[in-house]
mmCIF file of N, CA and C in Angstrom:
data_model
loop_
_atom_site.group_PDB
_atom_site.id
_atom_site.type_symbol
_atom_site.label_atom_id
_atom_site.label_comp_id
_atom_site.label_asym_id
_atom_site.label_seq_id
_atom_site.Cartn_x
_atom_site.Cartn_y
_atom_site.Cartn_z
ATOM 1 N N LEU V 23 -71.318 -30.282 20.255
ATOM 2 C CA LEU V 23 -72.032 -31.784 20.042
ATOM 3 C C LEU V 23 -71.615 -32.721 19.920
ATOM 4 N N TYR V 24 -71.194 -34.040 21.402
ATOM 5 C CA TYR V 24 -70.461 -34.952 21.210
ATOM 6 C C TYR V 24 -71.079 -36.013 21.126
ATOM 7 N N SER V 25 -70.803 -36.741 20.175
ATOM 8 C CA SER V 25 -71.420 -38.077 20.240
ATOM 9 C C SER V 25 -69.753 -39.269 19.920
ATOM 10 N N PRO V 26 -70.675 -40.216 20.578
ATOM 11 C CA PRO V 26 -69.320 -40.879 20.894
ATOM 12 C C PRO V 26 -69.140 -42.114 19.652
ATOM 13 N N THR V 27 -67.788 -42.720 19.629
ATOM 14 C CA THR V 27 -68.362 -44.099 18.891
ATOM 15 C C THR V 27 -68.806 -44.948 19.110
ATOM 16 N N PRO V 28 -69.821 -45.481 18.431
ATOM 17 C CA PRO V 28 -70.531 -46.737 18.490
ATOM 18 C C PRO V 28 -69.573 -47.861 18.770
ATOM 19 N N PRO V 29 -69.762 -48.320 20.008
ATOM 20 C CA PRO V 29 -68.945 -49.919 20.537
ATOM 21 C C PRO V 29 -68.795 -50.896 19.756
ATOM 22 N N GLY V 30 -69.700 -51.072 18.398
ATOM 23 C CA GLY V 30 -69.353 -51.625 17.544
ATOM 24 C C GLY V 30 -68.741 -51.552 16.214
ATOM 25 N N VAL V 31 -67.908 -50.281 15.894
ATOM 26 C CA VAL V 31 -67.254 -49.320 15.182
ATOM 27 C C VAL V 31 -65.684 -49.900 16.339
ATOM 28 N N VAL V 32 -66.015 -49.623 17.587
ATOM 29 C CA VAL V 32 -64.492 -49.535 18.289
ATOM 30 C C VAL V 32 -64.129 -50.859 17.955
ATOM 31 N N ALA V 33 -64.978 -52.372 18.342
ATOM 32 C CA ALA V 33 -64.556 -53.546 18.320
ATOM 33 C C ALA V 33 -64.078 -53.243 16.777
ATOM 34 N N ALA V 34 -64.560 -53.607 16.057
ATOM 35 C CA ALA V 34 -64.143 -54.078 14.773
ATOM 36 C C ALA V 34 -63.040 -53.171 14.373
ATOM 37 N N CYS V 35 -62.789 -51.589 14.515
ATOM 38 C CA CYS V 35 -61.388 -51.063 14.656
ATOM 39 C C CYS V 35 -60.455 -51.985 15.541
ATOM 40 N N ALA V 36 -61.214 -52.122 16.520
ATOM 41 C CA ALA V 36 -59.296 -53.296 17.446
ATOM 42 C C ALA V 36 -59.149 -54.501 17.511
ATOM 43 N N THR V 37 -60.153 -54.767 16.426
ATOM 44 C CA THR V 37 -59.772 -56.231 15.418
ATOM 45 C C THR V 37 -58.755 -56.297 14.460
ATOM 46 N N LEU V 38 -58.952 -55.223 13.830
ATOM 47 C CA LEU V 38 -57.996 -54.583 12.907
ATOM 48 C C LEU V 38 -56.989 -53.923 13.184
ATOM 49 N N LEU V 39 -56.544 -53.253 14.285
ATOM 50 C CA LEU V 39 -55.754 -53.337 14.894
ATOM 51 C C LEU V 39 -54.851 -54.287 15.547
ATOM 52 N N ARG V 40 -55.593 -55.324 16.252
ATOM 53 C CA ARG V 40 -54.723 -56.599 16.419
ATOM 54 C C ARG V 40 -53.867 -57.248 15.527
ATOM 55 N N ALA V 41 -54.470 -57.045 14.295
ATOM 56 C CA ALA V 41 -53.907 -57.952 13.297
ATOM 57 C C ALA V 41 -53.338 -57.325 12.217
ATOM 58 N N THR V 42 -52.716 -56.177 12.487
ATOM 59 C CA THR V 42 -51.382 -55.696 11.917
ATOM 60 C C THR V 42 -51.076 -54.847 13.363
ATOM 61 N N ALA V 43 -50.837 -55.131 14.150
ATOM 62 C CA ALA V 43 -49.907 -54.844 15.358
ATOM 63 C C ALA V 43 -48.632 -54.734 15.268
ATOM 64 N N PRO V 44 -47.821 -53.241 15.145
ATOM 65 C CA PRO V 44 -46.114 -53.795 14.906
ATOM 66 C C PRO V 44 -45.416 -54.874 16.207
ATOM 67 N N PRO V 45 -44.525 -55.225 16.047
ATOM 68 C CA PRO V 45 -43.888 -56.193 16.603
ATOM 69 C C PRO V 45 -44.142 -55.696 18.612
ATOM 70 N N PRO V 46 -43.523 -56.406 19.287
ATOM 71 C CA PRO V 46 -44.086 -56.445 20.620
ATOM 72 C C PRO V 46 -42.982 -55.264 20.998
ATOM 73 N N ARG V 47 -41.733 -55.271 20.636
ATOM 74 C CA ARG V 47 -40.626 -54.238 21.183
ATOM 75 C C ARG V 47 -40.957 -52.466 20.423
ATOM 76 N N GLN V 48 -41.886 -52.197 19.109
ATOM 77 C CA GLN V 48 -42.105 -51.140 18.637
ATOM 78 C C GLN V 48 -43.302 -50.282 19.725
ATOM 79 N N ILE V 49 -43.298 -49.318 19.564
ATOM 80 C CA ILE V 49 -44.627 -48.499 20.039
ATOM 81 C C ILE V 49 -45.914 -48.167 19.262
ATOM 82 N N TYR V 50 -46.497 -48.093 19.456
ATOM 83 C CA TYR V 50 -48.245 -48.087 18.435
ATOM 84 C C TYR V 50 -48.534 -46.567 19.379
ATOM 85 N N ARG V 51 -48.766 -45.835 18.861
ATOM 86 C CA ARG V 51 -48.997 -44.598 18.734
ATOM 87 C C ARG V 51 -50.394 -43.954 18.347
ATOM 88 N N LEU V 52 -51.105 -43.984 19.499
ATOM 89 C CA LEU V 52 -52.693 -43.388 18.843
ATOM 90 C C LEU V 52 -53.110 -42.235 19.434
ATOM 91 N N LEU V 53 -53.802 -41.284 18.318
ATOM 92 C CA LEU V 53 -54.033 -40.343 18.550
ATOM 93 C C LEU V 53 -56.108 -40.224 18.685
ATOM 94 N N ASP V 54 -55.924 -39.563 19.217
ATOM 95 C CA ASP V 54 -57.961 -39.658 19.080
ATOM 96 C C ASP V 54 -58.310 -37.519 18.874
ATOM 97 N N PRO V 55 -58.712 -37.011 17.722
ATOM 98 C CA PRO V 55 -58.276 -35.665 17.865
ATOM 99 C C PRO V 55 -59.924 -34.986 18.352
ATOM 100 N N CYS V 56 -60.642 -36.023 18.842
ATOM 101 C CA CYS V 56 -61.937 -35.719 19.268
ATOM 102 C C CYS V 56 -62.120 -36.525 20.415
ATOM 103 N N ALA V 57 -61.218 -37.323 21.389
ATOM 104 C CA ALA V 57 -61.244 -38.297 22.470
ATOM 105 C C ALA V 57 -62.844 -38.155 23.361
ATOM 106 N N GLY V 58 -63.235 -36.814 23.427
ATOM 107 C CA GLY V 58 -64.600 -36.752 24.432
ATOM 108 C C GLY V 58 -63.554 -37.284 25.866
ATOM 109 N N GLU V 59 -64.507 -38.296 26.271
ATOM 110 C CA GLU V 59 -64.332 -39.495 27.648
ATOM 111 C C GLU V 59 -62.801 -40.078 27.288
ATOM 112 N N GLY V 60 -62.359 -40.142 26.651
ATOM 113 C CA GLY V 60 -61.272 -41.524 25.955
ATOM 114 C C GLY V 60 -62.031 -42.791 26.144
ATOM 115 N N LEU V 61 -62.769 -43.060 25.967
ATOM 116 C CA LEU V 61 -63.742 -44.439 26.224
ATOM 117 C C LEU V 61 -63.213 -45.057 24.835
ATOM 118 N N ALA V 62 -63.365 -44.558 23.678
ATOM 119 C CA ALA V 62 -62.783 -45.434 22.231
ATOM 120 C C ALA V 62 -61.524 -45.534 22.472
ATOM 121 N N LEU V 63 -60.808 -44.391 22.344
ATOM 122 C CA LEU V 63 -59.469 -44.863 22.292
ATOM 123 C C LEU V 63 -58.714 -45.585 23.780
ATOM 124 N N ALA V 64 -58.919 -45.506 25.036
ATOM 125 C CA ALA V 64 -59.067 -46.252 25.665
ATOM 126 C C ALA V 64 -58.924 -47.827 25.124
ATOM 127 N N ALA V 65 -59.948 -48.211 24.569
ATOM 128 C CA ALA V 65 -60.483 -49.604 24.232
ATOM 129 C C ALA V 65 -59.639 -49.951 22.948
ATOM 130 N N LEU V 66 -59.535 -49.003 21.775
ATOM 131 C CA LEU V 66 -58.552 -49.489 21.118
ATOM 132 C C LEU V 66 -57.146 -49.817 21.665
ATOM 133 N N ALA V 67 -56.592 -49.080 22.368
ATOM 134 C CA ALA V 67 -55.129 -49.143 22.810
ATOM 135 C C ALA V 67 -55.037 -50.730 24.016
ATOM 136 N N ALA V 68 -56.192 -51.103 23.816
ATOM 137 C CA ALA V 68 -56.622 -52.386 24.821
ATOM 138 C C ALA V 68 -56.095 -52.881 24.051
ATOM 139 N N ALA V 69 -56.030 -53.124 22.887
ATOM 140 C CA ALA V 69 -55.948 -54.222 21.430
ATOM 141 C C ALA V 69 -54.377 -54.329 20.934
ATOM 142 N N ILE V 70 -53.844 -53.819 21.834
ATOM 143 C CA ILE V 70 -52.157 -53.520 21.755
ATOM 144 C C ILE V 70 -51.441 -53.268 23.144
ATOM 145 N N PRO V 71 -51.227 -54.246 23.390
ATOM 146 C CA PRO V 71 -50.328 -54.064 24.626
ATOM 147 C C PRO V 71 -48.860 -53.087 24.280
ATOM 148 N N GLY V 72 -48.647 -52.144 25.426
ATOM 149 C CA GLY V 72 -47.895 -51.612 25.121
ATOM 150 C C GLY V 72 -48.159 -50.142 24.234
ATOM 151 N N ALA V 73 -49.327 -50.022 23.980
ATOM 152 C CA ALA V 73 -49.477 -48.666 22.819
ATOM 153 C C ALA V 73 -49.626 -47.717 23.814
ATOM 154 N N ARG V 74 -49.401 -46.650 23.223
ATOM 155 C CA ARG V 74 -49.227 -44.643 23.910
ATOM 156 C C ARG V 74 -50.236 -44.264 23.403
ATOM 157 N N THR V 75 -51.210 -43.658 23.934
ATOM 158 C CA THR V 75 -52.736 -42.829 23.902
ATOM 159 C C THR V 75 -52.778 -41.021 23.825
ATOM 160 N N TYR V 76 -53.117 -40.459 22.916
ATOM 161 C CA TYR V 76 -52.918 -39.597 23.186
ATOM 162 C C TYR V 76 -53.868 -38.453 22.414
ATOM 163 N N GLY V 77 -55.304 -37.727 23.407
ATOM 164 C CA GLY V 77 -55.929 -37.816 23.281
ATOM 165 C C GLY V 77 -56.677 -36.127 22.909
ATOM 166 N N ILE V 78 -57.243 -35.571 22.649
ATOM 167 C CA ILE V 78 -57.662 -34.258 22.339
ATOM 168 C C ILE V 78 -59.170 -33.674 22.254
ATOM 169 N N GLY V 79 -59.542 -32.667 23.358
ATOM 170 C CA GLY V 79 -60.742 -32.901 23.924
ATOM 171 C C GLY V 79 -61.230 -31.162 23.918
ATOM 172 N N LEU V 80 -63.087 -30.669 24.292
ATOM 173 C CA LEU V 80 -62.929 -29.674 23.818
ATOM 174 C C LEU V 80 -63.057 -28.894 25.176
ATOM 175 N N ASN V 81 -63.206 -30.296 26.156
ATOM 176 C CA ASN V 81 -64.120 -29.022 27.330
ATOM 177 C C ASN V 81 -63.262 -30.481 28.566
ATOM 178 N N GLU V 82 -63.216 -29.397 29.534
ATOM 179 C CA GLU V 82 -62.285 -30.069 30.848
ATOM 180 C C GLU V 82 -62.799 -31.294 31.835
ATOM 181 N N GLU V 83 -64.650 -31.526 31.366
ATOM 182 C CA GLU V 83 -65.237 -32.715 32.239
ATOM 183 C C GLU V 83 -64.937 -33.576 31.167
ATOM 184 N N GLY V 84 -64.916 -33.652 30.124
ATOM 185 C CA GLY V 84 -64.358 -34.661 29.313
ATOM 186 C C GLY V 84 -62.550 -35.326 29.380
ATOM 187 N N GLY V 85 -62.139 -33.563 29.626
ATOM 188 C CA GLY V 85 -60.783 -34.162 29.581
ATOM 189 C C GLY V 85 -60.151 -34.943 30.879
ATOM 190 N N ALA V 86 -61.049 -34.248 32.240
ATOM 191 C CA ALA V 86 -60.927 -34.974 33.374
ATOM 192 C C ALA V 86 -61.097 -36.258 33.552
ATOM 193 N N ALA V 87 -62.193 -36.479 32.525
ATOM 194 C CA ALA V 87 -62.729 -37.799 32.504
ATOM 195 C C ALA V 87 -61.284 -38.724 31.537
ATOM 196 N N ALA V 88 -61.056 -38.538 30.684
ATOM 197 C CA ALA V 88 -59.973 -39.207 29.281
ATOM 198 C C ALA V 88 -58.599 -39.362 30.350
ATOM 199 N N ARG V 89 -58.609 -37.960 30.849
ATOM 200 C CA ARG V 89 -57.031 -38.433 31.908
ATOM 201 C C ARG V 89 -56.459 -39.482 32.594
ATOM 202 N N GLY V 90 -57.609 -40.014 33.334
ATOM 203 C CA GLY V 90 -57.867 -41.251 34.224
ATOM 204 C C GLY V 90 -57.654 -42.586 33.046
ATOM 205 N N ARG V 91 -58.062 -42.392 31.784
ATOM 206 C CA ARG V 91 -58.052 -43.039 30.764
ATOM 207 C C ARG V 91 -56.734 -43.438 29.884
ATOM 208 N N LEU V 92 -56.070 -41.878 29.722
ATOM 209 C CA LEU V 92 -55.322 -42.119 28.904
ATOM 210 C C LEU V 92 -54.224 -41.627 28.865
ATOM 211 N N ASP V 93 -52.993 -42.034 28.271
ATOM 212 C CA ASP V 93 -51.448 -41.301 28.603
ATOM 213 C C ASP V 93 -51.397 -39.793 29.059
ATOM 214 N N GLU V 94 -51.658 -38.969 27.810
ATOM 215 C CA GLU V 94 -52.104 -37.603 27.044
ATOM 216 C C GLU V 94 -53.555 -36.773 27.080
ATOM 217 N N VAL V 95 -53.071 -36.041 27.257
ATOM 218 C CA VAL V 95 -54.454 -35.368 27.078
ATOM 219 C C VAL V 95 -54.416 -33.457 26.727
ATOM 220 N N LEU V 96 -54.771 -33.468 25.750
ATOM 221 C CA LEU V 96 -54.994 -31.644 25.735
ATOM 222 C C LEU V 96 -56.612 -31.759 25.598
ATOM 223 N N VAL V 97 -56.868 -30.269 26.668
ATOM 224 C CA VAL V 97 -58.213 -29.858 26.503
ATOM 225 C C VAL V 97 -58.327 -28.339 25.503
ATOM 226 N N ILE V 98 -58.511 -28.347 24.564
ATOM 227 C CA ILE V 98 -58.452 -26.793 24.255
ATOM 228 C C ILE V 98 -59.668 -26.574 23.522
ATOM 229 N N ASP V 99 -59.928 -25.322 22.946
ATOM 230 C CA ASP V 99 -61.333 -24.858 21.853
ATOM 231 C C ASP V 99 -60.648 -24.039 21.401
ATOM 232 N N ALA V 100 -60.826 -23.964 19.956
ATOM 233 C CA ALA V 100 -59.861 -23.237 18.946
ATOM 234 C C ALA V 100 -61.154 -22.227 19.081
ATOM 235 N N TYR V 101 -62.237 -21.623 19.584
ATOM 236 C CA TYR V 101 -63.122 -21.430 18.716
ATOM 237 C C TYR V 101 -63.329 -20.720 20.546
ATOM 238 N N ARG V 102 -63.111 -20.294 21.455
ATOM 239 C CA ARG V 102 -63.314 -19.462 22.582
ATOM 240 C C ARG V 102 -62.287 -18.560 23.145
#
């Protein structure tokens, strides 16, 4: 069952990330272990210039969409 992160929660997290972002020469790495289509992680990464994104998903459809938005995507289902 896939339930996307509500946009308001993503916006609040992005605000916190902007406030605590590392200096420009450092790399911020963001991992979403339940990335779905990568929408939430891509929005968070937009708050941090140069952030690298890593997503894990359970199905190929979501993974294909996430690959268009994230730097690295792994599609795996431990139950299959």
